Short mmCIF file of C-alpha atoms and ligand atoms in Angstrom, two decimals:
data_model
loop_
_atom_site.label_atom_id
_atom_site.label_comp_id
_atom_site.label_asym_id
_atom_site.label_seq_id
_atom_site.Cartn_x
_atom_site.Cartn_y
_atom_site.Cartn_z
CA MET A 1 36.37 72.81 61.16
CA ASN A 2 33.75 75.41 60.89
CA THR A 3 30.12 75.14 59.85
CA PRO A 4 29.91 74.30 55.99
CA LEU A 5 29.45 77.04 53.83
CA HIS A 6 27.22 76.33 51.02
CA THR A 7 28.37 77.16 47.64
CA PRO A 8 26.15 75.64 44.77
CA THR A 9 28.51 73.62 42.30
CA ARG A 10 29.04 75.86 39.06
CA ASN A 11 29.49 72.89 36.70
CA PRO A 12 28.12 69.18 37.13
CA GLN A 13 30.95 66.59 37.48
CA PRO A 14 32.84 66.31 33.82
CA ALA A 15 32.01 62.71 32.34
CA ALA A 16 36.01 62.06 32.32
CA ALA A 17 35.91 62.29 36.19
CA ALA A 18 32.91 60.09 37.13
CA ASP A 19 34.62 56.76 36.57
CA HIS A 20 38.58 58.31 36.68
CA PRO A 21 39.69 56.00 33.89
CA VAL A 22 43.07 57.89 34.29
CA ASP A 23 44.83 58.46 37.30
CA PRO A 24 44.30 62.63 37.63
CA ILE A 25 47.53 62.89 39.24
CA VAL A 26 50.62 62.58 37.05
CA GLY A 27 53.58 60.78 39.71
CA ASN A 28 53.31 59.37 43.08
CA ARG A 29 53.42 62.42 44.99
CA VAL A 30 50.67 65.36 45.82
CA GLU A 31 50.47 68.45 47.25
CA LEU A 32 47.07 69.75 48.82
CA GLN A 33 47.20 73.31 48.59
CA LEU A 34 44.72 73.63 51.38
CA LEU A 35 43.10 77.52 51.34
CA THR A 36 42.20 77.71 55.13
CA THR A 37 40.46 81.30 54.45
CA LEU A 38 40.20 83.93 51.71
CA LYS A 39 40.39 86.24 54.38
CA CYS A 40 43.89 88.12 55.08
CA ASN A 41 44.96 90.82 57.89
CA LEU A 42 46.98 92.50 55.62
CA LYS A 43 46.35 94.36 52.10
CA CYS A 44 49.33 93.80 49.83
CA SER A 45 48.38 96.02 46.72
CA TYR A 46 49.51 93.46 44.33
CA CYS A 47 47.88 90.35 45.79
CA SER A 48 47.11 87.89 43.00
CA LEU A 49 43.82 86.58 44.70
CA GLY A 50 42.85 90.34 44.41
CA VAL A 51 41.93 89.36 40.67
CA GLY A 52 38.53 88.34 40.07
CA GLU A 53 37.60 89.14 43.62
CA VAL A 54 38.61 86.00 45.33
CA LEU A 55 40.46 87.64 48.17
CA GLY A 56 37.83 87.81 51.19
CA SER A 57 35.11 85.86 49.14
CA GLN A 58 35.04 82.50 51.30
CA THR A 59 36.06 82.83 55.20
CA GLN A 60 34.60 79.71 56.08
CA ILE A 61 35.30 75.98 55.12
CA GLY A 62 32.49 74.60 53.19
CA TYR A 63 33.77 70.65 53.66
CA SER A 64 34.07 68.66 56.74
CA LEU A 65 37.22 66.64 57.36
CA ASP A 66 35.14 63.04 56.58
CA ASP A 67 34.98 64.83 53.22
CA LEU A 68 38.64 65.33 52.87
CA GLN A 69 39.29 61.88 54.22
CA ALA A 70 36.89 60.04 51.68
CA PHE A 71 38.56 62.46 48.68
CA THR A 72 42.21 61.47 49.96
CA ASP A 73 41.12 57.58 50.33
CA LYS A 74 39.51 57.63 46.64
CA TYR A 75 42.33 59.57 44.74
CA LEU A 76 45.55 60.09 46.79
CA GLY A 77 45.34 56.46 48.76
CA ASN A 78 48.68 55.56 47.29
CA LYS A 79 50.36 59.12 47.09
CA GLU A 80 52.80 60.64 49.34
CA VAL A 81 50.87 63.68 50.42
CA TYR A 82 52.07 66.77 51.54
CA VAL A 83 50.10 69.69 52.93
CA THR A 84 50.66 73.63 52.09
CA PHE A 85 48.27 75.81 54.23
CA TYR A 86 47.61 78.74 52.12
CA GLY A 87 45.40 81.22 51.84
CA GLY A 88 44.45 84.63 52.29
CA GLU A 89 46.66 84.11 55.55
CA PRO A 90 45.97 80.54 56.87
CA THR A 91 46.90 81.18 60.57
CA LEU A 92 43.51 83.12 60.65
CA ASN A 93 41.68 79.58 60.50
CA ARG A 94 44.20 77.82 63.10
CA PRO A 95 41.26 75.26 63.90
CA MET A 96 41.48 73.77 60.47
CA MET A 97 44.99 73.40 61.04
CA VAL A 98 45.30 71.76 64.20
CA GLU A 99 42.36 69.74 62.74
CA VAL A 100 43.97 68.67 59.60
CA MET A 101 47.49 67.94 61.27
CA GLN A 102 46.02 65.89 63.80
CA ARG A 103 43.81 64.02 61.51
CA PHE A 104 46.40 62.95 59.22
CA PRO A 105 49.52 63.13 61.18
CA HIS A 106 51.68 60.89 58.65
CA TRP A 107 51.49 63.84 56.01
CA ARG A 108 54.19 66.65 55.50
CA PHE A 109 53.12 70.05 56.13
CA GLN A 110 54.31 73.35 55.06
CA LEU A 111 52.86 77.06 55.84
CA GLN A 112 52.76 79.52 53.47
CA THR A 113 52.12 82.79 55.61
CA ASN A 114 53.12 86.59 56.26
CA ALA A 115 54.06 85.54 59.57
CA THR A 116 52.68 88.38 61.42
CA LEU A 117 50.64 85.57 63.52
CA LEU A 118 53.23 83.05 63.31
CA ASP A 119 54.09 83.48 67.24
CA ASP A 120 50.64 82.53 68.09
CA LEU A 121 50.89 78.91 66.82
CA PRO A 122 52.07 76.49 69.70
CA PRO A 123 55.27 74.84 69.83
CA TRP A 124 53.80 71.32 68.63
CA MET A 125 52.59 72.89 65.40
CA LEU A 126 55.70 74.75 64.76
CA ALA A 127 57.82 71.53 65.10
CA LYS A 128 55.71 69.56 62.55
CA LEU A 129 56.46 72.09 59.49
CA SER A 130 58.87 70.88 57.11
CA ASN A 131 59.09 74.13 55.67
CA VAL A 132 57.33 77.79 56.35
CA LEU A 133 57.16 80.27 53.01
CA VAL A 134 57.41 83.46 54.30
CA SER A 135 56.17 86.26 52.11
CA ILE A 136 58.17 89.76 52.10
CA ASP A 137 59.14 91.90 49.46
CA GLY A 138 62.61 92.43 50.08
CA GLY A 139 64.06 94.85 52.50
CA GLU A 140 62.37 97.15 55.02
CA VAL A 141 61.15 100.52 52.63
CA ILE A 142 60.04 98.00 49.71
CA THR A 143 58.01 95.19 52.05
CA ASP A 144 56.33 98.08 54.15
CA GLY A 145 55.43 100.23 50.64
CA TYR A 146 53.43 97.05 50.11
CA ARG A 147 52.18 95.88 52.96
CA GLY A 148 51.92 98.62 55.51
CA ARG A 149 54.06 100.21 58.00
CA GLY A 150 56.27 98.33 60.57
CA ILE A 151 55.80 94.89 58.86
CA TYR A 152 59.12 93.90 58.17
CA ARG A 153 60.09 94.53 61.41
CA GLN A 154 57.45 92.64 62.90
CA VAL A 155 58.05 89.50 60.46
CA LEU A 156 61.57 89.53 61.55
CA LYS A 157 60.89 89.85 64.93
CA ASN A 158 58.21 86.91 65.25
CA LEU A 159 60.43 84.51 62.89
CA ARG A 160 63.41 85.23 65.29
CA GLN A 161 61.21 84.23 68.18
CA VAL A 162 59.90 80.95 66.72
CA ARG A 163 62.80 79.91 64.77
CA GLU A 164 63.97 77.31 67.09
CA GLN A 165 60.95 75.63 67.32
CA ILE A 166 60.13 75.47 63.78
CA GLY A 167 60.86 71.47 62.51
CA GLY A 168 61.96 72.31 59.47
CA SER A 169 63.07 75.41 56.83
CA VAL A 170 62.45 78.73 56.67
CA THR A 171 62.21 80.27 52.84
CA ALA A 172 61.99 84.10 52.43
CA ARG A 173 59.20 83.98 49.60
CA VAL A 174 59.76 87.56 47.58
CA THR A 175 57.45 88.54 45.21
CA TRP A 176 60.11 90.69 42.68
CA GLY A 177 57.64 93.28 41.66
CA ASN A 178 59.58 96.64 42.19
CA PRO A 179 62.04 97.51 39.88
CA ASP A 180 64.09 99.45 42.51
CA THR A 181 64.56 96.00 44.55
CA GLY A 182 68.68 95.88 44.89
CA PHE A 183 70.98 93.08 45.71
CA GLU A 184 71.71 94.32 49.23
CA GLU A 185 68.38 93.70 50.55
CA LEU A 186 68.03 90.34 48.76
CA ASP A 187 71.34 89.37 50.09
CA ALA A 188 70.51 90.30 53.52
CA LEU A 189 67.56 87.94 53.61
CA VAL A 190 70.17 85.30 53.30
CA ALA A 191 72.59 86.69 55.22
CA ASP A 192 74.63 84.54 58.65
CA ASP A 193 72.46 86.70 61.11
CA SER A 194 69.12 85.85 59.26
CA PRO A 195 66.20 83.82 60.25
CA PHE A 196 66.15 82.45 56.43
CA ASP A 197 67.38 79.45 55.31
CA TYR A 198 66.73 80.04 51.53
CA LEU A 199 65.48 82.93 49.26
CA TYR A 200 63.10 82.20 46.79
CA TRP A 201 61.61 84.87 44.34
CA GLN A 202 59.17 84.96 41.76
CA PHE A 203 59.07 87.96 38.86
CA VAL A 204 56.00 89.41 39.57
CA ALA A 205 52.78 88.53 37.06
CA ASP A 206 51.83 92.33 36.69
CA THR A 207 52.71 95.25 34.33
CA MET A 208 56.13 96.20 36.08
CA TYR A 209 58.50 95.66 33.11
CA GLY A 210 58.24 99.16 31.49
CA SER A 211 61.19 101.35 30.97
CA ASP A 212 64.81 100.64 31.95
CA SER A 213 63.37 98.09 34.51
CA ILE A 214 64.43 94.95 32.89
CA THR A 215 68.13 96.20 32.75
CA ARG A 216 67.65 97.01 36.33
CA ARG A 217 66.55 93.75 37.34
CA GLN A 218 69.21 92.22 34.83
CA ALA A 219 72.13 94.34 37.13
CA VAL A 220 70.78 92.58 40.33
CA LEU A 221 70.57 89.24 38.82
CA LYS A 222 74.13 89.65 37.52
CA GLN A 223 75.15 90.09 41.15
CA LEU A 224 73.07 87.35 42.66
CA ILE A 225 74.65 85.16 40.30
CA GLU A 226 78.29 86.43 40.92
CA ARG A 227 77.60 85.78 44.62
CA PHE A 228 76.41 82.48 43.96
CA PHE A 229 79.37 81.00 42.26
CA ALA A 230 81.76 83.03 44.44
CA HIS A 231 82.41 80.21 47.17
CA THR A 232 82.63 76.43 46.63
CA ASP A 233 82.66 75.39 50.44
CA ARG A 234 79.18 77.00 51.38
CA LEU A 235 75.58 77.39 49.76
CA TYR A 236 74.50 80.81 48.70
CA PRO A 237 71.08 79.36 49.51
CA VAL A 238 69.13 81.05 46.76
CA ILE A 239 66.36 78.52 45.48
CA PRO A 240 65.95 79.59 41.53
CA LEU A 241 69.59 79.73 40.92
CA MET A 242 70.30 76.50 42.94
CA GLY A 243 67.46 74.87 40.68
CA ILE A 244 68.88 76.41 37.38
CA VAL A 245 72.28 75.20 38.01
CA ARG A 246 71.16 71.87 39.05
CA ASN A 247 68.73 71.54 35.65
CA LYS A 248 71.66 72.72 33.82
CA LEU A 249 73.99 70.09 34.84
CA MET A 250 71.33 67.30 35.30
CA PRO A 251 68.26 68.26 32.81
CA GLY A 252 66.67 64.70 34.04
CA ARG A 253 66.20 66.26 37.42
CA ALA A 254 64.10 69.15 35.93
CA ARG A 255 61.77 66.49 34.42
CA GLU A 256 61.58 63.34 36.79
CA LEU A 257 59.09 64.66 39.51
CA TYR A 258 57.22 66.53 37.11
CA ALA A 259 56.77 64.30 34.03
CA GLY A 260 58.51 66.26 31.91
CA ARG A 261 56.09 69.46 32.28
CA THR A 262 56.10 72.50 34.37
CA GLN A 263 58.22 72.59 37.51
CA CYS A 264 55.44 74.53 39.33
CA ARG A 265 53.64 71.14 39.44
CA VAL A 266 50.00 72.79 38.19
CA SER A 267 50.18 70.37 35.18
CA THR A 268 50.86 67.12 37.33
CA HIS A 269 50.54 67.46 41.13
CA LEU A 270 49.19 70.39 42.43
CA LEU A 271 45.69 70.57 44.04
CA ASN A 272 44.19 73.91 45.23
CA VAL A 273 41.37 73.27 47.51
CA MET A 274 39.16 76.51 47.90
CA PRO A 275 37.67 76.96 51.22
CA ASN A 276 34.12 75.71 49.30
CA GLY A 277 36.26 72.57 48.32
CA GLU A 278 36.50 73.41 44.83
CA ILE A 279 39.90 72.32 43.41
CA TYR A 280 41.99 74.31 40.74
CA PRO A 281 45.70 73.69 39.61
CA CYS A 282 46.88 77.23 39.82
CA PRO A 283 46.11 79.41 42.93
CA ASP A 284 45.98 82.67 40.73
CA MET A 285 43.45 80.98 38.60
CA MET A 286 40.63 80.29 40.86
CA TYR A 287 38.20 82.91 39.20
CA VAL A 288 38.12 80.95 35.85
CA PRO A 289 35.62 78.06 35.68
CA SER A 290 37.18 76.22 32.97
CA MET A 291 40.11 75.78 35.25
CA ARG A 292 37.88 73.75 37.85
CA MET A 293 39.40 70.14 37.99
CA GLY A 294 37.41 68.53 41.01
CA SER A 295 35.82 69.03 44.36
CA VAL A 296 36.46 67.48 47.69
CA LYS A 297 32.61 67.84 48.96
CA GLY A 298 31.39 66.28 45.13
CA ASN A 299 34.30 63.60 45.68
CA TRP A 300 35.68 63.97 41.74
CA LEU A 301 38.94 64.92 40.36
CA ALA A 302 39.83 65.15 36.70
CA PRO A 303 43.59 65.84 35.09
CA SER A 304 44.56 69.34 35.50
CA PRO A 305 43.65 71.51 32.44
CA LEU A 306 46.53 73.66 32.91
CA GLN A 307 49.02 72.18 30.42
CA GLN A 308 51.68 73.25 27.61
CA THR A 309 50.24 73.58 24.10
CA PRO A 310 51.84 74.11 21.02
CA ALA A 311 50.73 77.78 21.25
CA MET A 312 53.17 78.59 23.68
CA PRO A 313 56.81 79.48 22.67
CA CYS A 314 58.58 76.84 24.91
CA GLN A 315 59.70 74.20 22.41
CA GLY A 316 61.60 76.43 20.32
CA CYS A 317 63.32 78.29 23.41
CA GLU A 318 66.80 77.96 24.23
CA ALA A 319 66.02 77.84 28.09
CA TYR A 320 63.30 74.95 27.64
CA ASP A 321 65.35 71.98 29.05
CA TRP A 322 65.95 73.82 32.36
CA CYS A 323 62.78 76.10 32.20
CA ARG A 324 60.31 73.80 31.65
CA GLY A 325 57.77 76.35 30.76
CA ASN A 326 58.15 78.57 34.13
CA CYS A 327 54.87 79.59 34.73
CA MET A 328 51.73 77.88 33.02
CA LYS A 329 49.50 81.04 33.82
CA ASN A 330 51.63 83.71 31.86
CA LEU A 331 52.17 81.64 29.09
CA TYR A 332 47.89 80.43 29.05
CA LEU A 333 47.02 84.06 29.56
CA GLY A 334 49.83 85.35 26.95
CA TYR A 335 49.61 82.56 24.10
CA VAL A 336 46.14 80.61 24.44
CA LYS A 337 43.82 83.33 25.68
CA ASN A 338 46.31 85.64 23.19
CA ASP A 339 45.96 88.42 25.81
CA LEU A 340 48.57 90.41 23.65
CA ARG A 341 48.96 93.35 26.08
CA TYR A 342 49.65 90.73 28.93
CA ARG A 343 52.16 88.84 26.57
CA ALA A 344 53.87 91.98 25.85
CA ASN A 345 54.28 93.45 29.18
CA VAL A 346 54.37 90.17 31.30
CA THR A 347 54.94 86.95 29.65
CA ASP A 348 57.80 87.92 27.33
CA PRO A 349 59.84 89.89 29.60
CA ILE A 350 59.95 87.32 32.28
CA CYS A 351 61.19 84.74 29.88
CA GLU A 352 63.96 87.55 28.83
CA LEU A 353 64.94 87.66 32.31
CA LEU A 354 64.98 83.79 32.70
CA ARG A 355 67.22 83.55 29.31
CA PHE A 356 69.47 86.29 30.61
CA MET A 357 69.84 84.43 34.03
CA GLY A 358 70.61 81.46 31.86
CA ARG A 359 73.42 83.17 29.88
CA GLU A 360 74.77 84.69 32.84
CA ILE A 361 75.13 81.33 34.68
CA ASP A 362 76.89 79.53 31.80
CA ARG A 363 79.44 82.34 32.07
CA HIS A 364 80.45 81.22 35.41
CA ASP A 365 81.15 77.52 34.16
CA PRO A 366 78.67 75.73 36.64
CA LYS A 367 80.01 72.18 35.61
CA ALA A 368 83.58 73.20 36.79
CA TRP A 369 82.07 74.96 39.74
CA PHE A 370 80.07 71.98 40.66
CA GLY A 371 83.20 69.81 40.21
CA ARG A 372 84.95 71.59 43.04
CA LEU A 373 82.09 71.64 45.63
CA SER A 374 82.25 69.93 48.98
CA LEU A 375 79.92 66.95 48.89
CA PRO A 376 77.37 68.47 51.72
CA VAL A 377 76.72 71.69 49.12
CA ARG A 378 76.57 69.26 46.24
CA ARG A 379 73.81 67.44 47.96
CA GLN A 380 72.07 70.81 48.44
CA ILE A 381 72.25 71.55 44.91
CA THR A 382 70.91 68.24 43.62
CA ASP A 383 68.30 67.35 46.63
CA CYS A 384 67.07 70.52 48.65
CA GLU A 385 63.58 69.33 49.96
CA VAL A 386 62.30 73.11 49.17
CA TYR A 387 62.39 72.44 45.46
CA GLU A 388 59.22 70.20 46.24
CA TYR A 389 57.55 73.12 47.69
CA VAL A 390 58.05 76.31 45.04
CA GLU A 391 57.77 76.55 41.46
CA VAL A 392 61.91 76.12 41.48
CA MET A 393 61.83 78.78 38.59
CA PRO A 394 61.46 82.27 39.08
S1 SF4 B 401 61.79 81.16 29.06
FE1 SF4 B 401 59.77 81.14 28.83
S2 SF4 B 401 59.60 80.76 26.68
FE2 SF4 B 401 61.26 79.65 27.43
S3 SF4 B 401 61.07 77.83 28.57
FE3 SF4 B 401 60.61 79.53 29.96
S4 SF4 B 401 58.79 80.00 29.76
FE4 SF4 B 401 58.85 78.79 27.73
S1 SF4 B 402 54.04 79.65 38.67
FE1 SF4 B 402 52.20 77.63 38.42
S2 SF4 B 402 51.10 78.05 40.25
FE2 SF4 B 402 52.67 80.09 40.39
S3 SF4 B 402 51.06 81.24 38.88
FE3 SF4 B 402 52.27 80.48 37.60
S4 SF4 B 402 50.90 78.83 36.77
FE4 SF4 B 402 50.42 79.40 38.81
#
């Protein structure tokens, strides 16, 4: 681990955290999202860490592995821990990844990466990754448009080179920002010759929903859903569709890992540890001081401040049973901070797309379809491990 970077603590430790009378983590699992650096070797035009100038602001780790051990002993001792290496681009601080994987070999590990340096990781590390989430924006034109010329091909080449060595699954993580994104380019990510096992997307949290872009996205969603229900002998491995169908058939599954709260885990068991050791629930809100919920170096942890409130519109929503409040950040900015521009241009259009997906899925009679599935395909729908690593909802 690098030399500690001394970052002054912004707020004193909250009184509630001092004697932690309640377990700050809800449930028995916890995802430690360790930001190994805030540096990145790409400059994606929509990067959410660019908000509040988080990106690039911390390039060295400000806590030691002994600090991390003391923190996890105190708060996570009886939990099932899984780590996501996150950034910036996490592989730019490979020494930290190596130290954590060697010191805590019993944990599960996931890597969220742009995959440009994936071929530099040694085989033993690749073998221990339960899932690799690879950021990509769709097809070649759109990906290279956001990330730089040649990136799409480089990512696929790197993945093909190391695919056999990765112990777990490989998931394409698409931020669906561009209204030009078409069905074919998303479909190609899960084609037979693709190095990806699953596709997961999130609708971009930016003002990209004007003009006819909602109807254009709906047309693509319609095709994806059509394709999803076309077969019963094999899975169309698209996580948000798998998750929504599962939740519609078994709403209890949408609640059990999150105590009925949002499936993106920010209200229950997701700890984003910044390089300086400060902890926040949502990686997109690490610039908001009131969201700070702990510190590895200070060895304290409080319950997540990012929770559903009555100001949010979810309770009366037709999608609530299976959606459970999608993105708390979007709901918080639009309905708690009352940013009406954000609400109208980001939060509400995404909710509209979600409700559209729910209705489109219902048109295909998911219960009857599920009844016709082979058991291995059913098993994937009900228990896919990737649900634990992503937000499930788009
Ligand atoms: S679609 Fe929107 S309003 Fe409805 S439950 Fe989901 S996040 Fe809440
Ligand atoms: S889905 Fe959850 S983790 Fe992702 S930006 Fe929204 S609140 Fe944050």
